DNA sequence: TTGATATGATACCTATTAGGTATTATGATT
DNA sequence: AATCATAATACCTAATAGGTATCATATCAA
């Protein structure tokens, strides 16, 4: 089992229908990254060139091309040893990460290509990590040991194209969608809670909070992009009850959001199962039938893979076990194929 | 504030002193990734070539070169539309991630290069996210608003070269090290706790657990690499008391470890501040003066940056506030410059 | 089954880019 | 100021990317 974290970002280059220069700004390649890393590490073009087994002048030139490409100076050459600019230091470290990432990709591809096992790629939103997904995966491995299970964290919206393109085989998200090629089965509707800093006014409340009590608070929502997202669900819920936060701060992911709550920077509405024990954060249920978020299983319409059916069965079995993360959820009959 | 998750991996190509072929296996470049993505998406070489504004034959050849490079078939051409193999589907998705990653890198580099703000890069191990780091960062932003603060998650061991090479400016880790160019200040010694599945024998205990009670359990340790790591600290602690687990399972990171504990797959020893509320996991303190893990501030020897001093002052201030995450820690006088 | 069409592969050629040697410019040290 | 080390520039060569033409193969309709 491999967990890969990828807040997936679609590269919008394949939709360019202008017929013009297609790769404007995309001249950089991995060779340049490797060259830059060598220079950045050695702080010396001559020595780096030796290590790279090339001559110094082409190395110098390639770094210049890289700087031109970026429009940023990466290396200050007016001193010996040369120095990196702030941008250069950032680029150095990022380049090493990218190169490492490429290594991983090659190794993983070889492993799959040379291994006859089936691969099942599962996309999931982060909050489902707390809502039974680890347990489901464990059971799935037991029932289908021939499977190479890959778990890919990605937001709900990008799971739809990922399914259609075969990058994932099944997805777990929280947004309804309109794509006719992707089916969705609502697994459960989960209660929402509000995360508040310990000691604040809202934390002292003892029962479910009416949404109106959130008026005037700074609201932290996630994920900020791509939209529509769970953030829009939260905003829509508040708007329906005409609740107006004093300020809305958008952040990238749930951990950041809870970190900000911990810093008393605001409140955040999260699914019940995603509650985490932080000594500086408390969670309060929210009043009202609408204060829920669905957990949806996405799969391709017409996908008759036996694994989809197995996943549904395992989920239904898990419901009968009434696990703790189900607290606050209204479950659905999974195998009945409830359409969203 | 930007949080980047990078389980840093060092590309070991710069240490090749054989003078031979330096880039064996490294011929791939981003162009090939883009080409492959286009074909994978369209499932049609001709159409993909049009979209890429190149002719079909060179596209075909580049994909073949890519397959030769990897030693794996990515595309099955005996059908129309062409099909991806499992390896091809994996590579497709990974390639999109890498390309997205490169985009981010370029955008971030431009932002820093065109922005006159100072950058302060902070490396941190994941467990420090629960131990005051968000609060520290917030205070730091208040005291130094001109700073562009970058947070990079990386393990303790790779923080040392990252500091020396200027990729990060300060680090928070848990391992003592021997490099004379990197200073370390022990911020506190944190109690360790054992995470156990709810309902098990160890969970029923009410006081601190003697280490001997862990004998015969399946022990989950993290991170599995690079070594030495916190995992070795844990193993060393058990070995000192001659405690033998039935089995040791190494996993990549703390979240995975706690997920396995949740699945009743074993127990895990974690720093006290990293406890998270999971309804299926409980935490028990460990008996003994040795059952601690240090939190260490790393910085370059001789680094007289005012930000290091400011960070230390803010940490000391935080100690006097006695925040909840300090529970279970023995703090140190930070500004005295305690050397490890 | 045959013919038509679409599309991927192969062969050979051209264009572009990467890399090399020689030389000049510049920083650091004595 | 002289010397040495090293980065940049100029010009040339080698290697690779991309193009056109053609062949091979898959698919579909009659």
XYZ file of C-alpha atoms (C1' of nucleotides) in Angstrom:
740
model
C 0.000 0.000 0.000
C 1.388 3.317 -1.050
C -0.009 6.658 0.029
C 0.851 9.480 -2.282
C -0.069 12.997 -1.366
C -0.894 15.068 -4.335
C -3.087 18.073 -4.240
C -3.737 17.530 -7.836
C -3.316 20.385 -10.218
C -4.349 20.101 -13.797
C -1.881 21.456 -16.272
C -4.036 23.465 -18.659
C -1.709 23.183 -21.618
C -3.638 20.593 -23.571
C -6.561 22.848 -24.225
C -4.701 25.464 -26.198
C -6.505 25.684 -29.498
C -4.803 28.860 -30.698
C -2.441 26.952 -32.959
C 0.373 29.250 -31.933
C 3.496 28.558 -29.936
C 2.356 25.780 -27.735
C 5.045 25.603 -25.124
C 5.518 29.216 -24.338
C 7.495 29.219 -21.118
C 7.978 25.477 -21.049
C 11.506 25.219 -22.367
C 12.997 24.085 -19.104
C 13.949 20.477 -18.803
C 15.289 18.103 -16.202
C 18.811 18.411 -17.474
C 18.787 22.078 -16.531
C 17.518 21.212 -13.099
C 20.344 18.757 -12.624
C 22.881 21.276 -13.821
C 21.550 23.932 -11.496
C 21.562 21.591 -8.524
C 25.207 20.768 -9.176
C 26.216 24.436 -9.322
C 24.091 25.349 -6.329
C 25.650 22.623 -4.319
C 29.266 23.298 -5.315
C 28.934 27.103 -5.573
C 31.515 26.755 -8.351
C 30.792 26.334 -12.046
C 34.139 24.695 -12.831
C 33.875 22.047 -10.197
C 30.215 21.397 -10.962
C 31.051 20.939 -14.629
C 33.671 18.363 -13.719
C 31.212 16.478 -11.588
C 28.684 16.585 -14.389
C 31.345 15.447 -16.887
C 30.732 18.383 -19.186
C 32.734 21.488 -19.982
C 32.264 24.620 -17.936
C 31.078 26.977 -20.722
C 27.972 24.986 -21.724
C 27.134 24.655 -18.063
C 27.394 28.402 -17.675
C 25.202 28.939 -20.674
C 22.518 26.491 -19.584
C 22.215 28.212 -16.231
C 21.879 31.524 -18.022
C 19.137 30.059 -20.212
C 17.401 28.825 -17.114
C 17.554 32.277 -15.539
C 16.212 33.819 -18.726
C 13.441 31.275 -18.812
C 12.408 32.143 -15.296
C 13.095 35.858 -15.609
C 14.855 35.701 -12.242
C 18.506 35.805 -11.188
C 19.340 32.628 -9.334
C 23.105 33.026 -8.878
C 25.212 36.040 -7.938
C 28.463 35.673 -9.839
C 30.182 38.773 -8.564
C 31.720 36.817 -5.697
C 33.822 33.730 -5.378
C 32.464 31.290 -4.439
C 29.276 32.319 -6.256
C 26.219 32.905 -4.110
C 22.613 31.941 -4.532
C 19.906 34.576 -4.412
C 16.884 33.895 -2.258
C 15.106 32.767 -5.400
C 18.091 30.583 -6.208
C 18.002 28.922 -2.813
C 14.332 28.231 -3.187
C 14.800 26.903 -6.684
C 17.676 24.701 -5.534
C 15.598 22.975 -3.000
C 12.550 22.704 -5.204
C 14.617 21.320 -8.050
C 15.933 18.566 -5.798
C 12.418 17.713 -4.804
C 11.258 17.565 -8.403
C 14.198 15.373 -9.387
C 13.457 13.098 -6.465
C 9.853 13.012 -7.524
C 10.838 11.958 -11.023
C 12.918 9.153 -9.552
C 9.976 7.908 -7.580
C 7.793 8.031 -10.657
C 10.231 5.986 -12.687
C 10.697 3.435 -9.948
C 6.955 3.097 -9.369
C 6.257 2.742 -13.093
C 8.883 0.035 -13.429
C 7.500 -1.776 -10.448
C 3.989 -1.844 -11.894
C 5.161 -2.656 -15.397
C 7.295 -5.580 -14.291
C 4.818 -6.839 -11.769
C 1.781 -8.692 -13.006
C -0.489 -7.599 -10.200
C -3.576 -5.540 -10.890
C -3.496 -1.961 -9.744
C -6.442 -0.318 -8.091
C -6.021 3.435 -7.714
C -8.220 5.043 -5.107
C -8.637 8.807 -4.901
C -9.762 10.286 -1.628
C -10.285 13.625 0.052
C -8.198 14.070 3.186
C -11.114 14.053 5.595
C -12.006 10.466 4.639
C -8.720 9.348 6.230
C -10.498 9.762 9.525
C -13.766 8.263 8.390
C -13.035 4.619 7.813
C -10.817 4.657 4.752
C -7.810 3.008 6.462
C -10.053 0.253 7.696
C -11.662 -0.197 4.296
C -8.273 -0.475 2.645
C -7.157 -3.069 5.146
C -10.233 -5.165 4.538
C -9.826 -4.763 0.799
C -6.277 -6.068 0.998
C -7.474 -9.081 2.934
C -10.203 -9.865 0.446
C -8.146 -9.170 -2.664
C -4.483 -9.834 -1.871
C -3.586 -9.776 -5.575
C -4.351 -6.083 -5.691
C -1.717 -3.396 -5.704
C -3.657 -0.626 -3.995
C -2.596 2.933 -4.589
C -4.072 5.714 -2.514
C -4.041 9.203 -3.938
C -5.207 12.148 -1.993
C -7.018 14.586 -4.223
C -9.941 16.957 -3.872
C -13.427 15.951 -4.949
C -13.586 18.013 -8.121
C -10.429 16.675 -9.789
C -11.492 13.113 -8.997
C -14.069 13.296 -11.779
C -11.676 13.816 -14.707
C -9.202 11.485 -13.011
C -11.824 8.726 -13.115
C -12.776 9.397 -16.689
C -9.144 9.287 -17.790
C -8.385 6.144 -15.878
C -5.903 7.756 -13.510
C -7.963 6.478 -10.611
C -10.423 3.650 -10.507
C -12.613 4.760 -7.670
C -12.922 7.916 -5.660
C -14.140 9.108 -2.300
C -15.256 12.724 -2.210
C -17.858 15.093 -0.871
C -19.240 17.026 -3.825
C -22.117 16.106 -6.053
C -21.319 16.484 -9.718
C -23.103 16.489 -13.061
C -20.870 14.383 -15.268
C -22.964 11.655 -16.949
C -19.952 9.325 -17.247
C -19.259 9.184 -13.539
C -21.640 7.556 -11.144
C -21.860 8.523 -7.520
C -23.130 6.558 -4.574
C -23.814 8.484 -1.386
C -22.307 6.436 1.385
C -23.479 8.595 4.245
C -24.383 12.130 5.219
C -22.045 13.277 7.884
C -22.758 15.856 10.524
C -20.690 19.015 10.434
C -19.036 20.483 13.483
C -17.424 23.829 14.126
C -13.847 23.907 15.334
C -13.255 26.735 17.767
C -10.339 27.899 19.853
C -10.491 26.692 23.405
C -11.812 29.333 25.742
C -13.789 31.361 23.245
C -17.437 32.212 23.506
C -18.540 29.426 21.179
C -16.437 26.836 23.002
C -18.396 27.479 26.182
C -21.649 26.400 24.562
C -22.825 22.988 25.607
C -25.351 21.968 22.969
C -25.440 22.086 19.172
C -24.791 25.570 17.864
C -27.411 27.283 15.761
C -25.719 28.611 12.658
C -26.794 32.121 13.607
C -24.273 32.019 16.435
C -21.460 32.037 13.888
C -22.399 35.512 12.758
C -19.527 37.924 13.150
C -16.805 35.275 13.479
C -13.803 34.962 11.189
C -14.507 31.883 9.135
C -11.676 29.736 7.844
C -12.607 27.585 4.863
C -10.724 24.998 2.853
C -9.756 24.026 0.217
C -9.301 27.368 -1.461
C -8.985 25.812 -4.894
C -10.061 24.329 -7.209
C -13.601 25.481 -6.997
C -16.287 24.344 -6.478
C -15.086 22.647 -3.322
C -16.116 21.774 0.165
C -15.475 25.448 0.964
C -18.420 26.335 -1.260
C -20.606 23.818 0.533
C -19.853 25.571 3.798
C -20.467 29.027 2.344
C -23.722 27.874 0.812
C -24.877 26.452 4.114
C -24.250 29.770 5.872
C -25.809 31.791 3.092
C -28.958 29.709 3.222
C -29.452 30.788 6.825
C -28.302 34.341 6.059
C -25.331 33.996 8.391
C -22.608 36.541 7.688
C -19.097 35.947 8.975
C -17.004 39.005 9.771
C -14.287 37.722 7.469
C -13.573 34.657 5.369
C -10.064 33.267 5.195
C -9.443 30.611 2.599
C -6.676 28.101 3.187
C -5.330 25.151 1.298
C -6.241 22.197 3.469
C -7.814 20.995 6.660
C -4.585 20.757 8.662
C -3.776 24.373 7.960
C -7.321 25.346 8.855
C -7.155 23.584 12.200
C -3.734 25.117 12.799
C -5.248 28.545 12.386
C -8.093 27.664 14.707
C -5.431 26.585 17.206
C -3.886 30.023 16.812
C -7.254 31.617 17.672
C -7.380 33.078 14.174
C -10.958 32.017 13.548
C -13.388 29.124 13.383
C -13.715 26.336 10.866
C -16.520 24.005 9.901
C -15.368 20.425 9.319
C -16.948 17.005 8.964
C -17.460 15.262 12.268
C -15.115 12.386 11.521
C -12.261 14.765 10.840
C -12.149 15.989 14.406
C -8.679 15.762 15.837
C -7.584 16.096 19.375
C -5.768 19.335 19.759
C -5.493 20.686 23.264
C -6.205 24.166 21.926
C -9.188 23.332 19.726
C -12.671 22.183 20.581
C -15.486 21.008 18.366
C -19.132 21.882 18.633
C -21.946 20.205 16.708
C -24.097 22.371 14.499
C -27.860 22.522 14.752
C -30.040 21.920 11.715
C -30.779 19.177 9.215
C -28.795 20.910 6.521
C -25.532 20.929 8.471
C -24.232 17.781 6.842
C -21.740 16.833 4.189
C -22.098 13.744 2.050
C -19.421 11.136 1.568
C -19.717 9.932 -1.996
C -18.193 6.966 -3.758
C -17.375 7.895 -7.370
C -16.847 5.351 -10.112
C -17.197 5.227 -13.855
C -20.706 4.572 -15.122
C -20.892 1.001 -16.348
C -17.755 -0.061 -14.508
C -18.490 -3.697 -13.754
C -15.180 -4.351 -12.038
C -15.663 -6.776 -9.221
C -13.681 -4.471 -6.981
C -16.336 -1.783 -7.007
C -18.900 -4.277 -5.796
C -16.456 -5.611 -3.224
C -15.772 -2.113 -1.916
C -19.496 -1.492 -1.548
C -19.957 -4.753 0.284
C -17.115 -4.021 2.637
C -18.498 -0.577 3.357
C -21.906 -2.024 4.105
C -20.261 -4.567 6.410
C -18.455 -1.763 8.153
C -21.719 0.038 8.745
C -23.116 -2.965 10.542
C -20.097 -2.874 12.852
C -21.117 0.681 13.823
C -17.543 2.000 14.069
C -16.767 5.181 16.040
C -16.206 7.367 12.960
C -19.843 6.790 11.988
C -20.862 8.902 14.955
C -22.754 11.849 13.517
C -23.563 10.246 10.191
C -26.729 9.147 8.538
C -25.765 6.074 6.536
C -27.150 4.909 3.222
C -27.840 1.535 1.684
C -24.695 1.342 -0.395
C -25.500 -1.555 -2.675
C -28.828 -0.157 -3.717
C -26.953 2.241 -5.979
C -28.354 5.507 -4.674
C -27.655 8.050 -7.386
C -26.615 11.587 -6.595
C 2.688 31.330 4.823
C 3.192 28.360 2.553
C 3.373 24.799 3.761
C 5.101 22.460 1.393
C 5.209 18.804 2.112
C 8.374 17.219 0.967
C 9.704 14.041 2.366
C 13.018 15.051 1.127
C 15.025 12.600 -0.900
C 18.575 13.269 -1.876
C 19.466 12.511 -5.419
C 22.781 10.750 -5.114
C 24.052 11.613 -8.549
C 26.472 14.310 -7.503
C 28.780 11.984 -5.673
C 29.731 9.848 -8.626
C 33.501 10.015 -8.801
C 33.944 7.190 -11.293
C 34.330 9.567 -14.208
C 32.155 7.289 -16.304
C 28.758 7.891 -17.831
C 27.223 10.255 -15.400
C 23.578 10.232 -16.317
C 22.914 6.613 -16.844
C 19.148 6.271 -16.868
C 18.512 9.976 -16.688
C 17.745 10.750 -20.296
C 14.088 11.476 -19.727
C 13.002 15.057 -19.833
C 9.905 17.125 -19.291
C 9.163 17.272 -22.967
C 8.660 13.520 -23.002
C 6.360 13.766 -20.028
C 4.265 16.350 -21.816
C 4.132 14.247 -24.925
C 3.072 11.198 -23.013
C 0.376 13.078 -21.158
C -1.058 14.305 -24.432
C -1.180 10.805 -25.913
C -2.540 9.283 -22.705
C -5.273 11.812 -22.590
C -6.279 11.595 -26.255
C -5.579 7.862 -26.680
C -4.612 8.808 -30.226
C -1.122 9.709 -31.449
C -2.349 11.701 -34.439
C -4.644 13.932 -32.485
C -2.140 14.366 -29.687
C 0.488 15.418 -32.202
C -1.858 18.052 -33.542
C -2.524 19.396 -30.097
C 1.203 19.484 -29.422
C 1.835 21.211 -32.763
C 4.320 18.579 -33.869
C 4.183 15.806 -36.447
C 2.974 12.362 -35.442
C 6.169 10.362 -36.246
C 8.470 12.212 -33.841
C 5.789 11.933 -31.193
C 5.612 8.188 -31.775
C 9.382 7.921 -31.559
C 9.658 9.937 -28.364
C 7.107 7.734 -26.653
C 9.065 4.701 -27.785
C 12.248 6.229 -26.374
C 10.440 6.849 -23.137
C 9.317 3.229 -22.974
C 12.849 2.049 -23.701
C 14.173 4.355 -21.028
C 11.790 2.897 -18.496
C 11.975 -0.659 -19.792
C 8.194 -0.854 -19.523
C 5.368 -0.794 -22.071
C 3.105 2.138 -21.348
C 0.762 2.005 -24.340
C -0.909 -0.940 -26.087
C -1.048 -0.027 -29.751
C -2.820 -3.101 -31.035
C -6.187 -1.434 -30.534
C -7.821 1.742 -31.686
C -8.080 3.887 -29.677
C -4.778 2.858 -28.101
C -4.932 1.690 -24.507
C -2.758 2.397 -21.541
C -1.226 -0.436 -19.574
C -1.495 -0.339 -15.796
C 2.024 1.064 -15.755
C 0.940 3.590 -18.372
C -2.000 4.722 -16.305
C 0.208 5.157 -13.289
C 2.807 7.010 -15.289
C 0.136 9.255 -16.783
C -1.035 10.397 -13.462
C 2.431 10.723 -11.993
C 3.614 12.676 -15.003
C 0.800 15.167 -14.549
C 1.760 15.567 -10.936
C 5.403 16.159 -11.801
C 4.482 18.705 -14.464
C 2.209 20.447 -11.989
C 5.026 20.391 -9.493
C 7.371 22.039 -11.972
C 4.804 24.744 -12.560
C 4.593 25.423 -8.872
C 8.359 25.590 -8.644
C 8.599 28.120 -11.434
C 5.820 30.269 -10.052
C 7.289 30.215 -6.559
C 10.758 31.069 -7.828
C 9.446 33.987 -9.814
C 7.499 35.212 -6.860
C 10.568 35.244 -4.647
C 12.824 36.664 -7.314
C 10.502 39.521 -8.144
C 9.571 40.204 -4.587
C 12.070 42.042 -2.427
C 11.016 40.400 0.794
C 13.442 38.240 2.676
C 12.745 34.554 2.694
C 13.092 32.476 5.795
C 12.869 28.763 5.113
C 12.006 26.616 8.091
C 12.367 22.865 8.024
C 10.364 20.840 10.490
C 9.484 17.251 11.337
C 5.787 16.541 11.183
C 5.358 15.978 14.900
C 6.348 19.586 15.652
C 3.159 20.697 13.898
C 1.395 19.687 17.064
C 3.964 21.089 19.416
C 3.773 24.829 19.011
C 5.125 25.397 15.529
C 1.961 27.017 14.134
C 1.901 29.367 17.085
C 5.577 30.188 16.679
C 5.099 30.973 13.014
C 2.205 33.227 13.776
C 4.194 35.171 16.323
C 7.126 35.346 13.945
C 4.932 36.861 11.266
C 3.722 39.459 13.721
C 7.240 40.398 14.789
C 8.767 40.318 11.314
C 6.065 41.123 8.770
C 8.689 41.664 6.054
C 9.480 37.973 6.111
C 8.281 35.522 3.522
C 8.128 32.407 5.661
C 8.328 29.042 3.961
C 7.636 25.890 5.903
C 9.101 22.657 4.624
C 8.343 19.391 6.219
C 11.404 17.184 6.208
C 12.884 14.588 8.495
C 15.589 15.449 11.014
C 18.511 13.869 9.167
C 18.075 15.673 5.838
C 17.699 18.984 7.674
C 21.441 19.016 8.339
C 22.640 19.116 4.721
C 19.691 21.343 3.864
C 20.963 23.883 6.394
C 24.535 23.662 5.216
C 23.489 24.188 1.619
C 21.213 27.085 2.419
C 18.025 25.349 1.368
C 16.596 26.022 4.779
C 17.628 28.625 7.298
C 16.513 26.947 10.472
C 15.254 23.517 11.341
C 13.208 21.765 13.949
C 14.025 18.100 14.440
C 14.534 15.363 17.000
C 17.901 13.805 16.315
C 21.248 14.827 17.669
C 23.897 15.046 15.017
C 27.674 15.392 14.775
C 28.168 17.956 12.025
C 30.461 20.756 13.284
C 28.894 23.290 10.929
C 25.399 22.943 12.313
C 24.530 24.051 15.796
C 21.697 22.525 17.754
C 19.760 23.910 20.644
C 17.619 21.502 22.616
C 14.323 23.232 23.133
C 12.740 20.587 25.306
C 12.684 16.887 26.079
C 9.286 15.540 25.375
C 7.673 12.569 27.008
C 6.859 9.652 24.765
C 3.506 7.902 24.762
C 2.346 4.643 23.263
C -0.590 4.682 20.884
C -2.738 1.591 21.260
C -5.973 0.408 19.748
C -8.971 1.049 21.911
C -10.004 -2.003 23.833
C -6.681 -3.805 23.890
C -4.870 -4.962 26.971
C -2.544 -1.983 27.081
C -5.397 0.459 26.675
C -6.948 -0.806 29.896
C -3.912 0.238 31.902
C -4.413 3.356 33.950
C -0.906 4.520 34.832
C 2.304 4.961 32.901
C 3.354 1.764 31.149
C 6.651 0.154 31.993
C 8.450 -0.559 28.738
C 8.495 -4.246 29.613
C 4.755 -4.353 29.002
C 5.382 -3.758 25.303
C 7.087 -7.107 24.980
C 5.381 -9.321 22.424
C 3.449 -6.519 20.700
C 3.711 -5.606 17.042
C 5.567 -2.331 17.005
C 4.960 0.208 14.275
C 7.798 2.672 13.803
C 8.267 5.658 11.536
C 9.890 7.062 9.498
C 11.297 4.049 7.742
C 13.903 6.095 5.895
C 16.297 7.788 5.758
C 18.132 6.345 8.681
C 19.042 7.178 11.390
C 15.637 8.500 12.278
C 13.201 8.773 15.116
C 12.483 5.101 14.468
C 15.990 4.298 15.632
C 15.470 6.329 18.759
C 12.461 4.197 19.591
C 14.266 0.966 18.838
C 17.214 2.049 20.937
C 14.973 2.881 23.847
C 13.423 -0.595 23.758
C 16.741 -2.305 23.294
C 18.188 -0.552 26.315
C 15.508 -2.179 28.465
C 15.808 -5.463 26.572
C 12.221 -5.217 25.360
C 11.540 -7.383 22.313
C 8.504 -6.704 20.157
C 6.944 -9.670 18.369
C 7.313 -7.860 15.067
C 8.442 -4.456 13.818
C 6.589 -2.781 10.994
C 8.224 0.281 9.505
C 6.044 2.893 7.858
C 6.678 6.177 6.191
C 5.118 8.704 8.519
C 3.211 9.295 11.700
C -0.246 9.519 10.086
C 0.195 6.124 8.522
C 1.405 4.733 11.790
C -1.605 6.012 13.685
C -3.847 4.719 10.914
C -2.422 1.244 11.448
C -2.890 1.536 15.184
C -6.502 2.466 14.432
C -6.756 -0.727 12.416
C -5.527 -2.713 15.431
C -2.409 -3.659 13.513
C -0.046 -2.810 16.341
C 1.196 -0.128 18.697
C 3.270 2.948 18.077
C 5.428 5.146 20.256
C 5.018 8.845 19.508
C 5.898 12.148 21.152
C 3.262 13.334 23.579
C 2.413 16.475 21.638
C 1.614 14.464 18.528
C -1.348 12.757 20.146
C -4.430 13.054 18.013
C -7.974 12.314 18.900
C -9.019 9.204 17.095
C -11.992 7.386 18.536
C -10.221 4.097 17.920
C -6.822 5.006 19.377
C -5.749 5.732 22.930
C -2.459 6.974 24.296
C -0.664 5.756 27.367
C 2.359 7.473 28.956
C 5.551 5.467 29.258
C 7.390 4.980 32.516
C 11.068 5.831 32.808
C 13.357 8.813 32.539
C 14.676 7.664 29.177
C 11.296 7.649 27.491
C 11.696 11.085 26.013
C 12.513 12.616 22.671
C 14.241 15.952 22.271
C 12.998 18.818 20.140
C 16.048 20.487 18.681
C 16.452 23.795 16.907
C 19.106 23.471 14.182
C 20.906 26.408 12.642
C 24.205 27.059 10.961
C 27.113 27.625 13.312
C 27.926 31.309 13.327
C 24.616 32.322 11.820
C 24.090 35.740 13.321
C 20.818 36.377 11.555
C 18.519 38.323 13.821
C 15.744 35.885 12.990
C 17.434 33.025 14.836
C 17.621 35.148 17.958
C 14.027 36.258 17.457
C 12.845 32.673 17.104
C 14.611 31.726 20.310
C 13.101 34.636 22.148
C 9.620 33.790 20.899
C 10.058 30.180 21.965
C 11.154 31.242 25.419
C 8.147 33.542 25.621
C 5.929 30.652 24.634
C 7.343 28.528 27.433
C 6.374 31.131 29.989
C 2.815 30.929 28.660
C 2.799 27.206 29.524
C 0.788 26.148 26.471
C -1.029 22.802 26.396
C 1.418 21.138 24.002
C 4.135 21.560 26.611
C 2.370 18.990 28.735
C 4.830 16.162 29.148
C 7.937 18.125 28.288
C 10.947 19.210 30.211
C 11.848 22.602 28.788
C 15.284 24.141 28.364
C 16.668 27.646 28.586
C 16.684 28.394 24.896
C 18.794 31.520 24.762
C 21.569 30.064 26.830
C 22.666 28.215 23.720
C 22.598 24.686 25.098
C 24.717 22.642 22.733
C 23.801 19.073 21.802
C -14.669 -11.154 -47.531
C -13.197 -6.939 -49.545
C -12.381 -2.189 -49.792
C -11.963 2.211 -47.640
C -10.400 4.937 -44.016
C -7.874 6.113 -39.990
C -3.849 5.833 -37.604
C 0.746 4.125 -35.680
C 5.527 2.773 -37.221
C 9.638 3.141 -40.099
C 13.084 5.371 -43.214
C 15.563 9.121 -44.481
C 16.475 13.973 -44.356
C 16.711 18.794 -42.217
C 16.729 22.015 -38.421
C 17.856 23.049 -33.889
C 20.166 22.619 -29.731
C 23.779 20.766 -26.616
C 28.387 20.550 -25.910
C 33.479 21.486 -27.006
C 37.902 24.376 -27.411
C 39.996 28.771 -27.174
C 40.011 33.136 -25.307
C 38.708 37.109 -22.450
C 37.024 39.218 -18.216
C 36.844 39.361 -13.359
C 37.383 38.167 -8.313
C 40.534 36.908 -4.552
C 44.926 36.564 -2.492
C 49.687 37.557 -1.699
C 50.856 44.813 -9.021
C 51.160 40.014 -10.091
C 49.300 35.601 -9.966
C 45.897 32.234 -9.896
C 41.267 30.591 -10.146
C 37.062 30.847 -12.299
C 32.907 32.693 -14.930
C 31.589 34.600 -19.520
C 31.894 34.985 -24.550
C 32.897 33.513 -29.386
C 32.938 30.208 -32.715
C 32.708 25.492 -34.196
C 31.159 20.466 -34.031
C 28.277 16.698 -32.530
C 24.005 15.063 -31.188
C 19.203 15.138 -31.013
C 14.505 16.795 -32.185
C 11.400 17.234 -35.701
C 9.708 16.881 -40.698
C 7.945 14.478 -45.089
C 7.035 10.302 -47.397
C 5.784 5.784 -47.122
C 4.454 1.359 -45.191
C 1.867 -1.570 -41.898
C -2.136 -2.490 -39.324
C -6.744 -1.881 -37.037
C -11.569 -0.914 -37.698
C -15.803 -0.517 -39.969
C -19.189 -0.747 -43.617
C -20.940 -2.880 -47.676
